[in-house]
Amino acid sequence: MGRNVVVTGGGTGIGLATARRFAQNGDDVTIVGRRREVLVEAATELGPRVRPIACDLADPDAVESLLGDLPSRVDVLVNNAGSREIGVGAGPHAVVARWRGDFERNVLTAVLLTECVRDRLTPGSGRVVTVSSIAALRGAGSYGAAKAALHAWNHSLAAQLGPSGITANIVAPGTVAGTEFFGGRLDEAEAVRRSGRTLVGRIGVPDDVAAAVCFLASPDAGYLTGEILNVNGGELLGR
Ligand SMILES: NC(=O)c1ccc[n+]([C@@H]2O[C@H](COP(=O)([O-])OP(=O)(O)OC[C@H]3O[C@@H](n4cnc5c(N)ncnc54)[C@H](OP(=O)(O)O)[C@@H]3O)[C@@H](O)[C@H]2O)c1
């Protein structure tokens, strides 16, 4: 029987590649993001097993409304939604906007939905996989700090869910091209520069990360919880 999978940010980039893998595996996949048209286009491409639902996952009212549309049993929750605030400015308002924005888009999106569906996670086999970033491990202002907060949160989540046989893990990607993350700022020269920082001589593609997410979500990964899996081509070595 196919599993019920929820992938946040599943309309683009890493989330889209992840949703595609689950759908190809025969799972029923709900993809969530803010832009309905992007989600509908993705679901049309991925086929009838994929259901698009628009929701701002940083908005508690929107998440509350979303709950009625989600499956009553969730086998896999992939907290992938997130982005980096590219705000400039040093005044107090700019600083607050940048830090609050990065916290809301990267931390609240994951924490809110997970807290709201935790009672629906399947005992004995449920999986939570959250996408953080290499930025959490080597620093990158408010974005890196927000992603690092996910690591601390995941430690306690794994401890809370472990007795029910549910795992909670993090995937921390390095640079991944072919997503909306860089908004056009990852040009050829920057891609070459970043490739040179890896051990394998290339930056990542969304499917590199999707493969890691799907492994952590698989039945084979049941003895792996509270971990941070780096997917960065050797740019930053495991610690
Ligand atoms: N690309 C990289 O180099 C890289 C490296 C390390 C980590 N990451 C992380 O990987 C994850 C996926 O990013 P990506 O590279 O695939 O970029 P992306 O294409 O921009 O994907 C981010 C997705 O998150 C959704 N999203 C953002 N805020 C949301 C909100 N408040 N509510 C619901 N959905 C929201 C976006 O859809 P809407 O805009 O329609 O809401 C979008 O589909 C992110 O958490 C990112 O921080 C990326």
PDB file of N, CA, C and O and ligand atoms in Angstrom, residues 9 12-14 33-35 55-58 80-82 106 109 131-133 143 147 173-176 179-182, ligand 1:
ATOM      1  N   GLY A   9       6.733  22.952   0.287  1.00  0.00           N
ATOM      2  CA  GLY A   9       7.567  23.516  -0.776  1.00  0.00           C
ATOM      3  C   GLY A   9       7.709  22.546  -1.935  1.00  0.00           C
ATOM      4  O   GLY A   9       8.704  22.572  -2.661  1.00  0.00           O
ATOM      5  N   THR A  12       8.368  23.311  -6.255  1.00  0.00           N
ATOM      6  CA  THR A  12       9.581  23.750  -6.961  1.00  0.00           C
ATOM      7  C   THR A  12      10.811  23.038  -6.402  1.00  0.00           C
ATOM      8  O   THR A  12      10.776  22.469  -5.305  1.00  0.00           O
ATOM      9  N   GLY A  13      11.897  23.101  -7.151  1.00  0.00           N
ATOM     10  CA  GLY A  13      13.228  22.743  -6.674  1.00  0.00           C
ATOM     11  C   GLY A  13      13.340  21.392  -5.976  1.00  0.00           C
ATOM     12  O   GLY A  13      12.909  20.355  -6.492  1.00  0.00           O
ATOM     13  N   ILE A  14      13.935  21.414  -4.789  1.00  0.00           N
ATOM     14  CA  ILE A  14      14.197  20.189  -4.029  1.00  0.00           C
ATOM     15  C   ILE A  14      12.886  19.490  -3.657  1.00  0.00           C
ATOM     16  O   ILE A  14      12.773  18.267  -3.723  1.00  0.00           O
ATOM     17  N   GLY A  33       2.473  24.717  -0.663  1.00  0.00           N
ATOM     18  CA  GLY A  33       3.272  25.928  -0.860  1.00  0.00           C
ATOM     19  C   GLY A  33       2.309  27.098  -0.885  1.00  0.00           C
ATOM     20  O   GLY A  33       1.093  26.909  -0.760  1.00  0.00           O
ATOM     21  N   ARG A  34       2.837  28.306  -1.057  1.00  0.00           N
ATOM     22  CA  ARG A  34       1.934  29.462  -1.046  1.00  0.00           C
ATOM     23  C   ARG A  34       1.267  29.697  -2.398  1.00  0.00           C
ATOM     24  O   ARG A  34       0.136  30.145  -2.464  1.00  0.00           O
ATOM     25  N   ARG A  35       1.968  29.381  -3.500  1.00  0.00           N
ATOM     26  CA  ARG A  35       1.438  29.729  -4.830  1.00  0.00           C
ATOM     27  C   ARG A  35       0.670  28.558  -5.449  1.00  0.00           C
ATOM     28  O   ARG A  35       1.284  27.562  -5.862  1.00  0.00           O
ATOM     29  N   CYS A  55      -1.010  27.024   0.893  1.00  0.00           N
ATOM     30  CA  CYS A  55      -1.060  27.462   2.297  1.00  0.00           C
ATOM     31  C   CYS A  55       0.230  28.165   2.654  1.00  0.00           C
ATOM     32  O   CYS A  55       1.312  27.694   2.289  1.00  0.00           O
ATOM     33  N   ASP A  56       0.128  29.277   3.382  1.00  0.00           N
ATOM     34  CA  ASP A  56       1.330  29.897   3.947  1.00  0.00           C
ATOM     35  C   ASP A  56       1.596  29.211   5.284  1.00  0.00           C
ATOM     36  O   ASP A  56       0.877  29.432   6.270  1.00  0.00           O
ATOM     37  N   LEU A  57       2.631  28.401   5.323  1.00  0.00           N
ATOM     38  CA  LEU A  57       2.882  27.557   6.493  1.00  0.00           C
ATOM     39  C   LEU A  57       3.447  28.329   7.682  1.00  0.00           C
ATOM     40  O   LEU A  57       3.635  27.754   8.757  1.00  0.00           O
ATOM     41  N   ALA A  58       3.697  29.621   7.510  1.00  0.00           N
ATOM     42  CA  ALA A  58       4.117  30.435   8.651  1.00  0.00           C
ATOM     43  C   ALA A  58       2.935  31.127   9.309  1.00  0.00           C
ATOM     44  O   ALA A  58       3.094  31.820  10.312  1.00  0.00           O
ATOM     45  N   ASN A  80      10.288  20.863   3.922  1.00  0.00           N
ATOM     46  CA  ASN A  80      11.294  21.372   2.977  1.00  0.00           C
ATOM     47  C   ASN A  80      11.131  22.867   2.693  1.00  0.00           C
ATOM     48  O   ASN A  80      12.082  23.525   2.285  1.00  0.00           O
ATOM     49  N   ALA A  81       9.954  23.419   2.934  1.00  0.00           N
ATOM     50  CA  ALA A  81       9.706  24.838   2.611  1.00  0.00           C
ATOM     51  C   ALA A  81      10.707  25.725   3.336  1.00  0.00           C
ATOM     52  O   ALA A  81      11.040  25.499   4.495  1.00  0.00           O
ATOM     53  N   GLY A  82      11.173  26.737   2.638  1.00  0.00           N
ATOM     54  CA  GLY A  82      12.098  27.678   3.254  1.00  0.00           C
ATOM     55  C   GLY A  82      12.701  28.572   2.206  1.00  0.00           C
ATOM     56  O   GLY A  82      12.603  28.301   1.014  1.00  0.00           O
ATOM     57  N   ASN A 106      11.705  29.624   7.671  1.00  0.00           N
ATOM     58  CA  ASN A 106      12.498  28.400   7.778  1.00  0.00           C
ATOM     59  C   ASN A 106      12.207  27.584   9.032  1.00  0.00           C
ATOM     60  O   ASN A 106      12.321  26.366   9.000  1.00  0.00           O
ATOM     61  N   THR A 109       7.583  27.442   9.599  1.00  0.00           N
ATOM     62  CA  THR A 109       6.920  26.589   8.605  1.00  0.00           C
ATOM     63  C   THR A 109       7.041  25.119   8.983  1.00  0.00           C
ATOM     64  O   THR A 109       6.072  24.361   8.857  1.00  0.00           O
ATOM     65  N   VAL A 131      14.452  19.800   5.961  1.00  0.00           N
ATOM     66  CA  VAL A 131      15.581  20.276   5.150  1.00  0.00           C
ATOM     67  C   VAL A 131      16.156  21.540   5.782  1.00  0.00           C
ATOM     68  O   VAL A 131      15.467  22.553   5.914  1.00  0.00           O
ATOM     69  N   SER A 132      17.412  21.453   6.192  1.00  0.00           N
ATOM     70  CA  SER A 132      18.098  22.621   6.732  1.00  0.00           C
ATOM     71  C   SER A 132      19.094  23.116   5.695  1.00  0.00           C
ATOM     72  O   SER A 132      18.769  23.233   4.516  1.00  0.00           O
ATOM     73  N   SER A 133      20.343  23.341   6.065  1.00  0.00           N
ATOM     74  CA  SER A 133      21.326  23.881   5.108  1.00  0.00           C
ATOM     75  C   SER A 133      22.727  23.782   5.685  1.00  0.00           C
ATOM     76  O   SER A 133      22.916  23.810   6.907  1.00  0.00           O
ATOM     77  N   TYR A 143      19.766  33.599   8.222  1.00  0.00           N
ATOM     78  CA  TYR A 143      19.344  32.359   7.551  1.00  0.00           C
ATOM     79  C   TYR A 143      20.023  31.150   8.197  1.00  0.00           C
ATOM     80  O   TYR A 143      19.362  30.164   8.540  1.00  0.00           O
ATOM     81  N   LYS A 147      18.265  28.046  10.296  1.00  0.00           N
ATOM     82  CA  LYS A 147      18.440  26.627   9.959  1.00  0.00           C
ATOM     83  C   LYS A 147      19.056  25.870  11.146  1.00  0.00           C
ATOM     84  O   LYS A 147      18.710  24.715  11.406  1.00  0.00           O
ATOM     85  N   PRO A 173      21.634  20.389   2.883  1.00  0.00           N
ATOM     86  CA  PRO A 173      22.288  20.481   1.566  1.00  0.00           C
ATOM     87  C   PRO A 173      23.318  21.597   1.507  1.00  0.00           C
ATOM     88  O   PRO A 173      23.217  22.605   2.214  1.00  0.00           O
ATOM     89  N   GLY A 174      24.304  21.415   0.615  1.00  0.00           N
ATOM     90  CA  GLY A 174      25.171  22.513   0.185  1.00  0.00           C
ATOM     91  C   GLY A 174      24.475  23.245  -0.958  1.00  0.00           C
ATOM     92  O   GLY A 174      23.248  23.243  -1.056  1.00  0.00           O
ATOM     93  N   THR A 175      25.247  23.846  -1.835  1.00  0.00           N
ATOM     94  CA  THR A 175      24.647  24.583  -2.955  1.00  0.00           C
ATOM     95  C   THR A 175      23.930  23.637  -3.909  1.00  0.00           C
ATOM     96  O   THR A 175      24.492  22.639  -4.351  1.00  0.00           O
ATOM     97  N   VAL A 176      22.667  23.977  -4.212  1.00  0.00           N
ATOM     98  CA  VAL A 176      21.871  23.176  -5.141  1.00  0.00           C
ATOM     99  C   VAL A 176      21.347  24.097  -6.241  1.00  0.00           C
ATOM    100  O   VAL A 176      20.625  25.073  -5.950  1.00  0.00           O
ATOM    101  N   THR A 179      16.827  25.415  -8.675  1.00  0.00           N
ATOM    102  CA  THR A 179      15.705  25.728  -7.796  1.00  0.00           C
ATOM    103  C   THR A 179      15.488  27.246  -7.835  1.00  0.00           C
ATOM    104  O   THR A 179      16.264  27.977  -8.439  1.00  0.00           O
ATOM    105  N   GLU A 180      14.475  27.698  -7.132  1.00  0.00           N
ATOM    106  CA  GLU A 180      14.219  29.147  -7.092  1.00  0.00           C
ATOM    107  C   GLU A 180      15.007  29.849  -5.976  1.00  0.00           C
ATOM    108  O   GLU A 180      14.898  31.059  -5.801  1.00  0.00           O
ATOM    109  N   PHE A 181      15.780  29.070  -5.239  1.00  0.00           N
ATOM    110  CA  PHE A 181      16.416  29.581  -4.023  1.00  0.00           C
ATOM    111  C   PHE A 181      17.268  30.821  -4.268  1.00  0.00           C
ATOM    112  O   PHE A 181      17.221  31.781  -3.505  1.00  0.00           O
ATOM    113  N   PHE A 182      18.069  30.796  -5.339  1.00  0.00           N
ATOM    114  CA  PHE A 182      18.997  31.908  -5.578  1.00  0.00           C
ATOM    115  C   PHE A 182      18.359  33.020  -6.407  1.00  0.00           C
ATOM    116  O   PHE A 182      18.989  34.057  -6.629  1.00  0.00           O
TER     117      PHE A 182
HETATM  118  N1  LIG B   1      19.117  25.569  -3.248  1.00  0.00           N
HETATM  119  C1  LIG B   1      20.097  25.542  -2.331  1.00  0.00           C
HETATM  120  O1  LIG B   1      21.292  25.782  -2.651  1.00  0.00           O
HETATM  121  C2  LIG B   1      19.782  25.167  -0.905  1.00  0.00           C
HETATM  122  C3  LIG B   1      20.869  24.875  -0.061  1.00  0.00           C
HETATM  123  C4  LIG B   1      20.619  24.522   1.256  1.00  0.00           C
HETATM  124  C5  LIG B   1      19.325  24.444   1.722  1.00  0.00           C
HETATM  125  N2  LIG B   1      18.276  24.732   0.891  1.00  0.00           N
HETATM  126  C6  LIG B   1      16.927  24.612   1.451  1.00  0.00           C
HETATM  127  O2  LIG B   1      16.204  23.689   0.663  1.00  0.00           O
HETATM  128  C7  LIG B   1      14.793  23.954   0.780  1.00  0.00           C
HETATM  129  C8  LIG B   1      14.174  23.981  -0.602  1.00  0.00           C
HETATM  130  O3  LIG B   1      14.735  25.075  -1.312  1.00  0.00           O
HETATM  131  P1  LIG B   1      14.973  25.059  -2.891  1.00  0.00           P
HETATM  132  O4  LIG B   1      16.412  25.261  -3.118  1.00  0.00           O
HETATM  133  O5  LIG B   1      14.265  23.942  -3.537  1.00  0.00           O
HETATM  134  O6  LIG B   1      14.307  26.475  -3.270  1.00  0.00           O
HETATM  135  P2  LIG B   1      12.853  26.847  -3.813  1.00  0.00           P
HETATM  136  O7  LIG B   1      12.705  26.335  -5.198  1.00  0.00           O
HETATM  137  O8  LIG B   1      12.731  28.321  -3.601  1.00  0.00           O
HETATM  138  O9  LIG B   1      11.852  26.065  -2.862  1.00  0.00           O
HETATM  139  C9  LIG B   1      11.330  26.595  -1.660  1.00  0.00           C
HETATM  140  C10 LIG B   1       9.864  26.218  -1.589  1.00  0.00           C
HETATM  141  O10 LIG B   1       9.339  26.587  -0.317  1.00  0.00           O
HETATM  142  C11 LIG B   1       8.046  27.140  -0.510  1.00  0.00           C
HETATM  143  N3  LIG B   1       7.790  28.058   0.604  1.00  0.00           N
HETATM  144  C12 LIG B   1       8.586  29.066   1.035  1.00  0.00           C
HETATM  145  N4  LIG B   1       7.999  29.711   2.051  1.00  0.00           N
HETATM  146  C13 LIG B   1       6.825  29.072   2.293  1.00  0.00           C
HETATM  147  C14 LIG B   1       5.766  29.281   3.218  1.00  0.00           C
HETATM  148  N5  LIG B   1       5.786  30.290   4.106  1.00  0.00           N
HETATM  149  N6  LIG B   1       4.709  28.437   3.178  1.00  0.00           N
HETATM  150  C15 LIG B   1       4.662  27.440   2.282  1.00  0.00           C
HETATM  151  N7  LIG B   1       5.627  27.201   1.377  1.00  0.00           N
HETATM  152  C16 LIG B   1       6.696  28.024   1.379  1.00  0.00           C
HETATM  153  C17 LIG B   1       8.136  27.848  -1.864  1.00  0.00           C
HETATM  154  O11 LIG B   1       6.864  27.930  -2.503  1.00  0.00           O
HETATM  155  P3  LIG B   1       6.004  29.283  -2.459  1.00  0.00           P
HETATM  156  O12 LIG B   1       6.950  30.412  -2.765  1.00  0.00           O
HETATM  157  O13 LIG B   1       4.958  29.081  -3.509  1.00  0.00           O
HETATM  158  O14 LIG B   1       5.437  29.341  -1.094  1.00  0.00           O
HETATM  159  C18 LIG B   1       9.035  26.897  -2.653  1.00  0.00           C
HETATM  160  O15 LIG B   1       8.290  25.920  -3.346  1.00  0.00           O
HETATM  161  C19 LIG B   1      14.687  25.277   1.545  1.00  0.00           C
HETATM  162  O16 LIG B   1      14.374  25.012   2.896  1.00  0.00           O
HETATM  163  C20 LIG B   1      16.088  25.871   1.431  1.00  0.00           C
HETATM  164  O17 LIG B   1      16.375  26.737   2.517  1.00  0.00           O
HETATM  165  C21 LIG B   1      18.478  25.093  -0.408  1.00  0.00           C
END
